[in-house]
């Protein structure tokens, strides 16, 4: 009998929203800071790739400069997803001035390649390099950017148009690296792409050199000076037209570059004109653009969009809204190009402030979705911005918690976008001081500038701006459960009775209420409370809180 009860209990748990999924050893290798990763830190990547457009394959190398940060293990983990093949690894020393290159043994385990060497004899603090040579046909994207990989396509004139989108799937789908969101190359990255001479190549950062080779190929050398997420490293190959501009921002002159398919130049110049006012708006609310050294680029792409650092992907087909639709249902979403605004907002949250584990990607998507509201605030005022933000809440599913499972490369619910933004809306409403809220937003960007962080760090920082409110239950309620607080109330004998249900212990939230003659703030909790209320059942609850209201009378 007890065995049957145990089985039934297990089945029940599996049916619960947000229940633990079955993860494989490969998931753990990819998502955790295991024995092959924990003792070394990436300092710099130098990626060198040659494209064979006829066979849809690539070959090349990645030179990894690494620093030993802890007692090493005897094997080092390099991520490179099948069907790509790691051909060989050359290892050398950077401390003595003599590189001393050695070819090391490697062993293949699914999407991981183990580099074998007596690393445990290497002193902490030393710097080494690995040159990883590889080749193969990268996974083709099925539905980019959501189901990503390589996009081998053509523009409407039949000219090659090639790109990559790999967030979630991982950069190791096309180049060998330490495919972990928490370890960005501290000293930036170089990218070299060699391709047929009739094509152009755009990438992150600045173009350092373009050379035509004797074999009918062209070499494009790009350089990123700042730390960069692996999935942000990208390229765009096609028949592009390019124009440049500058913007005087908070840190001086910011280079702006725009790339569109040649026949779309007129439409692109008109659509991309929003970039300067948008960046000024974001700088006001979130602090200086985080990558002045690498500039800002907007590049037409053969998929909807992606926040590729300093080379934002644009594929909204020169329409307002989201492919011509207003996802907020208010009409306000059709007054701006969703993809330009949203993906550019990621330069602050996602690219600058990066979640260490993708389980915490609400930091990327929630705050960036909130940046759309800040843009509307700049363009049309706070009231319109509030209407736009609340309009997006209808799409919240509450299917599972916003925070995913740690250590297995698992992102939380799709609600990380709209529910995450709703949290930011409520924090602004509760703070009730827009200048203080603006300083909090700028402080998040500045305090964690070019850093990877945890949810706990984000929570603690935001909480420091609300010292009189218990923020831990607030974050636990909205990040870690699927329950939306319900405010129950009734009016009896000139008193208003109220409480919250569907909440975790200690949760409370200030709620503004009003009638024809009065407006006050109550702070419901799990216990029934009451106040004198002279106007019968005439009670209006203020907007701006992700709660439900139920009259229990």
Coordinates of C-alpha atoms in Angstrom, one line a residue:
X1 CA 0.0 0.0 0.0
X2 CA 2.8 2.4 0.9
X3 CA 4.5 1.6 -2.4
X4 CA 1.3 2.5 -4.3
X5 CA 1.0 5.7 -2.4
X6 CA 4.6 6.5 -3.2
X7 CA 4.1 5.9 -6.9
X8 CA 0.9 8.0 -6.9
X9 CA 2.7 10.8 -5.1
X10 CA 5.5 10.7 -7.7
X11 CA 3.0 10.9 -10.6
X12 CA 1.2 13.8 -8.9
X13 CA 4.5 15.7 -8.6
X14 CA 5.3 15.1 -12.3
X15 CA 2.0 16.7 -13.2
X16 CA 2.5 19.8 -11.1
X17 CA 3.4 23.0 -13.1
X18 CA 7.1 23.7 -13.0
X19 CA 7.9 20.2 -11.8
X20 CA 11.5 19.0 -12.3
X21 CA 12.2 17.6 -15.8
X22 CA 14.4 14.6 -16.5
X23 CA 17.8 15.9 -17.4
X24 CA 20.7 14.0 -18.9
X25 CA 24.4 13.9 -18.1
X26 CA 24.9 16.1 -21.2
X27 CA 22.5 18.7 -19.7
X28 CA 24.6 18.7 -16.6
X29 CA 27.9 19.0 -18.5
X30 CA 26.5 22.0 -20.4
X31 CA 24.8 23.8 -17.6
X32 CA 27.1 23.3 -14.6
X33 CA 30.5 24.6 -13.5
X34 CA 31.9 21.1 -13.3
X35 CA 35.4 19.6 -13.0
X36 CA 36.4 20.5 -16.5
X37 CA 35.4 24.2 -16.2
X38 CA 35.6 25.4 -12.6
X39 CA 39.3 26.0 -12.4
X40 CA 40.0 28.2 -15.5
X41 CA 38.7 31.5 -16.7
X42 CA 38.5 32.7 -20.3
X43 CA 40.6 35.8 -20.9
X44 CA 40.3 36.2 -24.7
X45 CA 39.0 34.3 -27.8
X46 CA 40.4 34.6 -31.3
X47 CA 38.0 32.9 -33.7
X48 CA 39.1 32.3 -37.3
X49 CA 36.6 30.7 -39.7
X50 CA 36.4 29.9 -43.4
X51 CA 33.0 29.5 -45.1
X52 CA 32.4 26.9 -47.8
X53 CA 29.0 28.1 -49.2
X54 CA 28.8 25.3 -51.7
X55 CA 28.8 22.6 -49.0
X56 CA 27.3 24.7 -46.2
X57 CA 30.3 23.9 -44.0
X58 CA 32.9 25.8 -42.1
X59 CA 36.4 25.1 -40.8
X60 CA 38.8 27.0 -38.7
X61 CA 40.2 27.5 -35.2
X62 CA 39.6 29.2 -31.9
X63 CA 42.5 30.4 -29.9
X64 CA 41.5 30.5 -26.2
X65 CA 43.7 32.5 -23.7
X66 CA 42.8 31.2 -20.2
X67 CA 43.9 31.9 -16.7
X68 CA 44.2 29.2 -14.0
X69 CA 42.0 30.3 -11.1
X70 CA 41.8 27.2 -8.9
X71 CA 43.4 23.8 -8.4
X72 CA 43.1 22.2 -11.9
X73 CA 41.6 18.9 -12.9
X74 CA 43.4 16.6 -15.3
X75 CA 40.9 17.2 -18.1
X76 CA 39.6 20.4 -19.6
X77 CA 36.1 20.7 -21.1
X78 CA 35.6 22.2 -24.5
X79 CA 32.1 22.5 -25.8
X80 CA 31.4 21.8 -29.5
X81 CA 28.1 20.4 -30.5
X82 CA 27.6 17.5 -32.9
X83 CA 27.9 17.2 -35.9
X84 CA 30.8 19.6 -35.6
X85 CA 34.2 17.9 -35.1
X86 CA 37.1 19.0 -33.0
X87 CA 40.2 18.0 -35.0
X88 CA 43.0 18.8 -32.7
X89 CA 44.1 21.0 -29.7
X90 CA 47.4 22.8 -29.4
X91 CA 48.5 23.9 -25.9
X92 CA 51.1 26.4 -24.9
X93 CA 52.4 28.6 -22.1
X94 CA 52.1 32.4 -22.0
X95 CA 53.9 33.1 -18.7
X96 CA 57.5 32.3 -19.7
X97 CA 57.6 34.1 -23.0
X98 CA 58.2 30.8 -24.8
X99 CA 55.0 29.4 -26.2
X100 CA 56.2 25.8 -26.1
X101 CA 53.3 24.4 -28.2
X102 CA 52.2 20.8 -27.6
X103 CA 49.5 18.7 -29.3
X104 CA 47.2 17.3 -26.6
X105 CA 45.0 14.2 -26.6
X106 CA 41.2 14.8 -26.9
X107 CA 38.2 12.5 -26.2
X108 CA 34.7 13.0 -27.5
X109 CA 31.6 12.7 -25.3
X110 CA 28.5 13.9 -27.0
X111 CA 28.6 17.7 -27.3
X112 CA 31.7 17.8 -25.0
X113 CA 35.3 17.3 -25.9
X114 CA 37.8 16.5 -23.1
X115 CA 41.3 17.9 -23.5
X116 CA 43.7 15.5 -21.6
X117 CA 46.8 16.8 -19.9
X118 CA 48.4 16.8 -16.4
X119 CA 46.8 20.2 -15.8
X120 CA 46.9 19.6 -12.0
X121 CA 50.6 20.4 -12.1
X122 CA 50.0 24.0 -13.3
X123 CA 50.2 26.7 -10.7
X124 CA 47.2 28.9 -9.9
X125 CA 47.5 32.3 -11.6
X126 CA 49.3 31.2 -14.7
X127 CA 48.1 31.9 -18.2
X128 CA 47.9 29.4 -21.0
X129 CA 46.5 29.1 -24.5
X130 CA 44.6 26.5 -26.4
X131 CA 44.2 26.5 -30.1
X132 CA 41.2 24.4 -31.1
X133 CA 41.0 23.3 -34.7
X134 CA 37.7 22.1 -36.0
X135 CA 35.4 21.7 -39.0
X136 CA 31.9 20.5 -40.0
X137 CA 28.4 21.4 -41.1
X138 CA 26.8 23.4 -38.3
X139 CA 23.2 22.6 -37.3
X140 CA 20.8 24.4 -39.6
X141 CA 18.2 26.6 -37.9
X142 CA 14.7 25.3 -37.9
X143 CA 12.8 28.4 -36.7
X144 CA 15.3 31.1 -35.9
X145 CA 15.9 32.7 -33.5
X146 CA 13.9 30.4 -31.2
X147 CA 15.1 27.1 -32.7
X148 CA 18.4 28.3 -33.8
X149 CA 21.6 27.5 -35.7
X150 CA 22.9 28.5 -39.1
X151 CA 20.7 30.3 -41.6
X152 CA 21.8 29.6 -45.2
X153 CA 19.3 31.5 -47.4
X154 CA 19.1 34.1 -50.2
X155 CA 17.7 37.5 -50.4
X156 CA 14.8 38.4 -52.8
X157 CA 17.3 38.8 -55.6
X158 CA 18.8 35.4 -55.1
X159 CA 22.0 36.5 -53.5
X160 CA 23.4 34.6 -50.6
X161 CA 22.3 35.7 -47.2
X162 CA 23.9 33.8 -44.3
X163 CA 23.7 34.3 -40.5
X164 CA 23.5 32.6 -37.2
X165 CA 21.3 32.8 -34.1
X166 CA 22.0 30.5 -31.2
X167 CA 20.7 31.9 -27.9
X168 CA 19.8 28.9 -25.6
X169 CA 21.1 26.4 -28.2
X170 CA 24.6 27.8 -27.5
X171 CA 27.6 29.2 -29.4
X172 CA 29.1 25.7 -29.3
X173 CA 26.7 24.8 -32.1
X174 CA 29.2 26.5 -34.5
X175 CA 32.5 27.2 -32.6
X176 CA 34.5 25.5 -29.8
X177 CA 34.4 27.4 -26.5
X178 CA 33.5 27.3 -22.9
X179 CA 29.8 27.5 -23.6
X180 CA 28.8 28.9 -20.2
X181 CA 26.9 32.2 -19.7
X182 CA 28.9 33.1 -16.6
X183 CA 32.3 33.1 -18.3
X184 CA 32.8 35.9 -20.8
X185 CA 36.2 36.7 -22.3
X186 CA 37.4 39.4 -19.9
X187 CA 39.6 41.0 -22.6
X188 CA 37.2 40.8 -25.5
X189 CA 37.3 38.7 -28.7
X190 CA 38.7 38.8 -32.3
X191 CA 36.7 37.3 -35.1
X192 CA 38.1 36.6 -38.6
X193 CA 35.8 35.4 -41.4
X194 CA 37.0 34.2 -44.8
X195 CA 34.4 34.0 -47.5
X196 CA 33.8 34.4 -51.2
X197 CA 34.9 37.8 -52.4
X198 CA 31.5 38.7 -53.8
X199 CA 30.0 38.8 -50.3
X200 CA 30.2 41.2 -47.4
X201 CA 30.6 40.3 -43.7
X202 CA 29.4 42.2 -40.7
X203 CA 30.2 41.2 -37.1
X204 CA 30.4 42.5 -33.5
X205 CA 32.7 45.5 -32.6
X206 CA 34.8 47.3 -35.2
X207 CA 36.1 46.2 -38.6
X208 CA 39.8 46.2 -38.3
X209 CA 40.8 45.1 -41.8
X210 CA 39.3 43.7 -45.0
X211 CA 41.6 41.9 -47.4
X212 CA 41.1 40.3 -50.8
X213 CA 43.1 37.1 -51.0
X214 CA 44.6 35.4 -54.0
X215 CA 42.2 32.5 -54.0
X216 CA 39.1 34.5 -54.7
X217 CA 38.2 34.9 -51.0
X218 CA 38.0 37.9 -48.8
X219 CA 39.1 38.1 -45.2
X220 CA 37.2 40.2 -42.7
X221 CA 38.8 41.0 -39.3
X222 CA 36.5 42.2 -36.6
X223 CA 37.4 43.1 -33.0
X224 CA 35.3 43.4 -29.7
X225 CA 37.1 45.1 -26.9
X226 CA 34.6 44.4 -24.2
X227 CA 33.5 41.1 -22.5
X228 CA 30.8 39.4 -24.7
X229 CA 28.3 36.6 -24.2
X230 CA 29.1 33.6 -26.3
X231 CA 25.7 33.6 -27.9
X232 CA 26.1 37.2 -28.8
X233 CA 29.1 36.5 -31.1
X234 CA 27.7 36.6 -34.6
X235 CA 28.1 37.4 -38.3
X236 CA 25.9 38.6 -41.1
X237 CA 26.9 37.8 -44.7
X238 CA 25.1 39.3 -47.6
X239 CA 24.8 42.1 -50.1
X240 CA 24.7 45.0 -47.6
X241 CA 24.7 48.8 -47.9
X242 CA 26.4 50.6 -45.0
X243 CA 26.1 54.1 -43.6
X244 CA 27.5 55.6 -40.4
X245 CA 26.6 58.3 -37.9
X246 CA 27.5 59.4 -34.4
X247 CA 25.6 60.3 -31.3
X248 CA 26.8 62.6 -28.5
X249 CA 25.9 60.5 -25.5
X250 CA 26.6 60.5 -21.8
X251 CA 30.2 59.2 -22.3
X252 CA 31.0 61.2 -25.4
X253 CA 30.8 60.3 -29.1
X254 CA 29.2 57.0 -29.8
X255 CA 29.8 55.5 -33.3
X256 CA 26.6 54.3 -35.0
X257 CA 26.6 51.9 -38.0
X258 CA 23.7 50.6 -40.0
X259 CA 23.6 47.8 -42.5
X260 CA 20.6 46.9 -44.7
X261 CA 20.2 44.8 -47.8
X262 CA 21.1 47.0 -50.7
X263 CA 17.6 47.2 -52.1
X264 CA 16.1 48.1 -48.7
X265 CA 18.3 51.2 -48.1
X266 CA 15.5 53.8 -48.3
X267 CA 13.1 51.9 -46.0
X268 CA 16.0 51.2 -43.6
X269 CA 17.1 54.8 -43.4
X270 CA 13.5 55.8 -42.4
X271 CA 12.9 52.9 -40.0
X272 CA 16.3 53.2 -38.3
X273 CA 16.0 56.9 -37.7
X274 CA 14.5 56.1 -34.2
X275 CA 17.8 54.8 -33.0
X276 CA 19.2 58.1 -31.7
X277 CA 16.2 59.2 -29.7
X278 CA 15.8 55.6 -28.4
X279 CA 19.4 55.5 -27.2
X280 CA 19.1 58.9 -25.6
X281 CA 16.0 57.6 -23.8
X282 CA 17.7 54.4 -22.6
X283 CA 20.7 56.4 -21.4
X284 CA 18.4 58.6 -19.4
X285 CA 16.7 55.7 -17.7
X286 CA 19.4 53.0 -17.6
X287 CA 22.7 54.8 -17.8
X288 CA 25.3 55.2 -20.5
X289 CA 25.4 52.8 -23.4
X290 CA 27.6 50.0 -22.1
X291 CA 29.8 49.5 -25.1
X292 CA 31.1 52.8 -26.4
X293 CA 34.4 51.2 -27.3
X294 CA 32.7 48.8 -29.7
X295 CA 29.9 51.1 -31.0
X296 CA 26.3 50.4 -31.8
X297 CA 25.2 48.6 -35.0
X298 CA 21.8 47.7 -36.4
X299 CA 22.0 45.0 -39.1
X300 CA 19.2 43.5 -41.2
X301 CA 19.0 39.8 -40.6
X302 CA 17.2 36.8 -42.2
X303 CA 15.3 36.2 -39.0
X304 CA 13.2 38.3 -36.6
X305 CA 15.8 39.7 -34.3
X306 CA 18.5 39.0 -31.6
X307 CA 20.4 41.1 -29.1
X308 CA 23.8 40.4 -30.6
X309 CA 26.1 42.8 -28.7
X310 CA 27.1 45.9 -30.7
X311 CA 25.6 44.3 -33.8
X312 CA 21.8 44.0 -33.1
X313 CA 19.9 41.8 -35.5
X314 CA 16.9 43.3 -37.2
X315 CA 14.3 41.3 -39.1
X316 CA 10.9 43.1 -38.4
X317 CA 10.4 43.7 -42.2
X318 CA 10.3 47.5 -41.7
X319 CA 7.0 47.4 -39.9
X320 CA 5.8 49.0 -36.7
X321 CA 4.9 46.8 -33.8
X322 CA 5.8 43.1 -33.8
X323 CA 5.7 42.1 -37.5
X324 CA 2.9 44.7 -37.9
X325 CA 0.9 43.6 -34.8
X326 CA 0.4 45.2 -31.4
X327 CA 1.1 42.6 -28.7
X328 CA -0.2 44.9 -26.0
X329 CA -3.7 45.2 -27.6
X330 CA -3.7 48.9 -26.8
X331 CA -2.7 50.4 -30.2
X332 CA 0.4 51.9 -28.6
X333 CA 2.6 49.1 -29.7
X334 CA 2.0 50.1 -33.3
X335 CA 3.7 53.5 -32.7
X336 CA 7.2 52.0 -32.7
X337 CA 9.3 49.2 -34.1
X338 CA 9.2 46.5 -31.4
X339 CA 12.4 44.7 -32.6
X340 CA 14.6 47.8 -32.7
X341 CA 13.5 48.9 -29.2
X342 CA 13.5 45.5 -27.5
X343 CA 16.7 44.0 -28.9
X344 CA 18.5 47.3 -28.3
X345 CA 17.4 47.4 -24.7
X346 CA 19.3 44.1 -24.3
X347 CA 22.5 46.0 -24.6
X348 CA 21.9 47.1 -21.0
X349 CA 20.3 43.9 -19.6
X350 CA 21.5 40.7 -21.2
X351 CA 24.7 42.0 -22.7
X352 CA 26.0 44.4 -20.1
X353 CA 24.3 42.8 -17.0
X354 CA 24.3 39.1 -17.7
X355 CA 22.6 36.3 -15.7
X356 CA 25.2 33.7 -14.7
X357 CA 22.8 30.8 -15.2
X358 CA 20.1 30.9 -17.9
X359 CA 17.7 29.8 -15.2
X360 CA 17.9 33.5 -14.2
X361 CA 17.2 34.9 -17.6
X362 CA 14.3 36.9 -16.3
X363 CA 17.0 39.5 -15.6
X364 CA 17.6 39.7 -19.4
X365 CA 14.0 39.4 -20.7
X366 CA 11.9 40.9 -17.9
X367 CA 14.0 44.1 -17.5
X368 CA 14.4 44.5 -21.3
X369 CA 10.7 44.1 -21.9
X370 CA 10.3 46.8 -19.2
X371 CA 12.6 49.0 -21.2
X372 CA 9.9 49.1 -23.9
X373 CA 7.7 50.8 -21.4
X374 CA 10.5 53.3 -20.6
X375 CA 10.8 54.1 -24.3
X376 CA 7.1 54.7 -24.5
X377 CA 7.4 56.9 -21.4
X378 CA 10.0 59.0 -23.1
X379 CA 8.0 59.3 -26.3
X380 CA 4.4 59.6 -25.0
X381 CA 4.5 60.1 -21.2
X382 CA 4.0 58.0 -18.1
X383 CA 0.3 57.4 -18.4
X384 CA 0.5 56.0 -21.9
X385 CA 3.5 53.9 -20.9
X386 CA 1.5 52.4 -18.1
X387 CA -1.3 51.5 -20.4
X388 CA 1.1 49.8 -22.8
X389 CA 2.8 47.8 -20.0
X390 CA -0.5 46.6 -18.5
X391 CA -1.8 45.7 -21.9
X392 CA 1.0 43.1 -22.2
X393 CA -0.1 41.3 -18.9
X394 CA -3.0 39.5 -20.6
X395 CA -0.5 37.2 -22.3
X396 CA 1.0 36.0 -19.0
X397 CA 0.5 32.2 -18.8
X398 CA 1.6 31.4 -15.2
X399 CA 2.5 27.9 -16.5
X400 CA 5.7 27.6 -14.4
X401 CA 8.0 29.7 -12.3
X402 CA 10.1 32.4 -13.9
X403 CA 13.3 30.9 -12.5
X404 CA 14.4 27.6 -14.3
X405 CA 16.4 24.7 -13.0
X406 CA 20.0 25.6 -12.1
X407 CA 23.0 23.8 -13.5
X408 CA 21.3 22.1 -16.5
X409 CA 21.0 24.9 -19.1
X410 CA 17.3 25.3 -18.4
X411 CA 15.5 28.6 -18.8
X412 CA 12.3 29.3 -16.8
X413 CA 8.8 30.1 -18.2
X414 CA 8.2 32.2 -21.3
X415 CA 6.6 34.6 -18.8
X416 CA 10.1 35.9 -18.1
X417 CA 9.2 38.6 -20.6
X418 CA 5.9 40.0 -19.6
X419 CA 5.6 38.8 -16.0
X420 CA 9.2 40.0 -15.4
X421 CA 8.3 43.4 -16.8
X422 CA 5.1 43.5 -14.6
X423 CA 7.4 43.0 -11.6
X424 CA 9.4 46.1 -12.6
X425 CA 6.2 48.0 -13.1
X426 CA 5.0 47.1 -9.6
X427 CA 8.4 48.1 -8.1
X428 CA 8.1 51.5 -9.7
X429 CA 4.6 51.9 -8.5
X430 CA 5.4 50.9 -4.9
X431 CA 8.5 53.1 -4.8
X432 CA 6.3 56.0 -5.9
X433 CA 9.4 58.1 -6.7
X434 CA 10.4 58.2 -10.3
X435 CA 13.7 59.8 -9.8
X436 CA 14.6 57.2 -7.1
X437 CA 13.4 54.5 -9.5
X438 CA 15.6 55.9 -12.3
X439 CA 18.6 55.9 -10.1
X440 CA 17.9 52.3 -9.2
X441 CA 17.8 51.4 -12.9
X442 CA 21.0 53.2 -13.6
X443 CA 22.6 51.8 -10.5
X444 CA 21.8 48.2 -11.7
X445 CA 23.5 48.9 -14.9
X446 CA 26.5 50.6 -13.3
X447 CA 27.0 48.4 -10.2
X448 CA 27.0 45.2 -12.4
X449 CA 28.7 46.8 -15.4
X450 CA 30.1 44.1 -17.7
X451 CA 29.4 41.5 -15.0
X452 CA 27.5 38.3 -14.7
X453 CA 25.1 38.1 -11.7
X454 CA 22.6 35.9 -9.9
X455 CA 18.9 36.6 -9.1
X456 CA 19.9 37.0 -5.5
X457 CA 22.2 39.8 -6.3
X458 CA 19.5 41.6 -8.4
X459 CA 17.0 41.1 -5.6
X460 CA 19.3 42.5 -3.0
X461 CA 20.2 45.5 -5.0
X462 CA 16.5 46.4 -5.8
X463 CA 15.5 45.7 -2.2
X464 CA 18.1 48.3 -1.0
X465 CA 15.9 51.0 -2.6
X466 CA 12.8 49.8 -0.7
X467 CA 14.1 49.4 2.9
X468 CA 10.6 49.7 4.4
X469 CA 9.1 46.8 2.4
X470 CA 9.7 43.1 2.7
X471 CA 10.9 42.4 -0.8
X472 CA 12.0 38.8 -0.4
X473 CA 8.4 37.5 -0.2
X474 CA 7.6 39.7 -3.2
X475 CA 10.3 38.2 -5.3
X476 CA 9.6 34.7 -4.1
X477 CA 5.9 35.1 -5.0
X478 CA 6.4 36.3 -8.5
X479 CA 9.7 34.6 -9.5
X480 CA 9.3 31.2 -7.7
X481 CA 5.6 30.4 -7.8
X482 CA 2.9 30.5 -10.4
X483 CA 0.3 31.9 -8.0
X484 CA -1.1 35.4 -8.6
X485 CA -2.2 37.1 -5.3
X486 CA -5.9 37.5 -5.0
X487 CA -7.3 40.5 -3.1
X488 CA -10.5 39.5 -1.3
X489 CA -12.7 42.3 0.1
X490 CA -16.2 43.1 1.2
X491 CA -17.9 46.2 2.7
X492 CA -20.1 45.8 5.8
X493 CA -21.5 48.5 8.2
X494 CA -19.3 51.2 6.8
X495 CA -16.1 49.1 7.0
X496 CA -14.0 47.7 4.3
X497 CA -12.6 44.3 5.0
X498 CA -9.7 42.9 3.0
X499 CA -7.0 40.2 2.8
X500 CA -4.7 38.4 0.2
X501 CA -5.1 34.8 -0.7
X502 CA -2.9 32.6 -2.9
X503 CA 0.2 34.1 -1.4
X504 CA 3.3 32.8 0.3
X505 CA 4.0 33.5 4.0
X506 CA 4.8 37.2 4.9
X507 CA 3.7 38.5 1.4
X508 CA 2.1 41.9 1.5
X509 CA 1.8 44.7 -1.0
X510 CA 0.6 48.3 -0.8
X511 CA -2.6 48.8 -2.8
X512 CA -4.2 52.2 -3.5
X513 CA -8.0 52.4 -3.2
X514 CA -10.4 55.2 -3.8
X515 CA -14.0 56.3 -3.9
X516 CA -15.8 59.5 -4.9
X517 CA -14.3 61.4 -2.0
X518 CA -11.2 59.7 -0.7
X519 CA -8.0 57.9 -1.8
X520 CA -5.9 55.8 0.6
X521 CA -3.3 53.1 0.6
X522 CA -3.9 49.7 2.3
X523 CA -1.3 47.0 2.8
X524 CA -3.2 43.6 2.7
X525 CA -1.6 40.4 4.0
X526 CA -2.9 36.9 4.6
X527 CA -5.0 38.1 7.6
X528 CA -8.3 39.9 7.4
X529 CA -8.0 43.6 8.1
X530 CA -10.5 46.4 8.0
X531 CA -10.7 50.2 7.8
X532 CA -13.6 52.6 8.1
X533 CA -15.3 53.1 4.7
X534 CA -18.2 55.6 4.5
X535 CA -19.2 55.2 0.9
X536 CA -20.9 51.8 0.8
X537 CA -19.7 49.4 -1.9
X538 CA -18.2 52.2 -4.0
X539 CA -14.5 51.2 -4.0
X540 CA -12.0 51.4 -6.8
X541 CA -8.7 49.6 -6.6
X542 CA -5.7 51.3 -8.2
X543 CA -4.0 50.1 -11.4
X544 CA -0.5 48.8 -11.6
X545 CA -0.4 45.6 -9.6
X546 CA -0.4 42.1 -11.0
X547 CA -3.1 40.8 -8.7
X548 CA -6.7 39.7 -9.0
X549 CA -9.7 41.3 -7.2
X550 CA -12.6 39.3 -5.7
X551 CA -15.6 40.7 -3.9
X552 CA -16.6 38.1 -1.4
X553 CA -19.7 39.8 -0.1

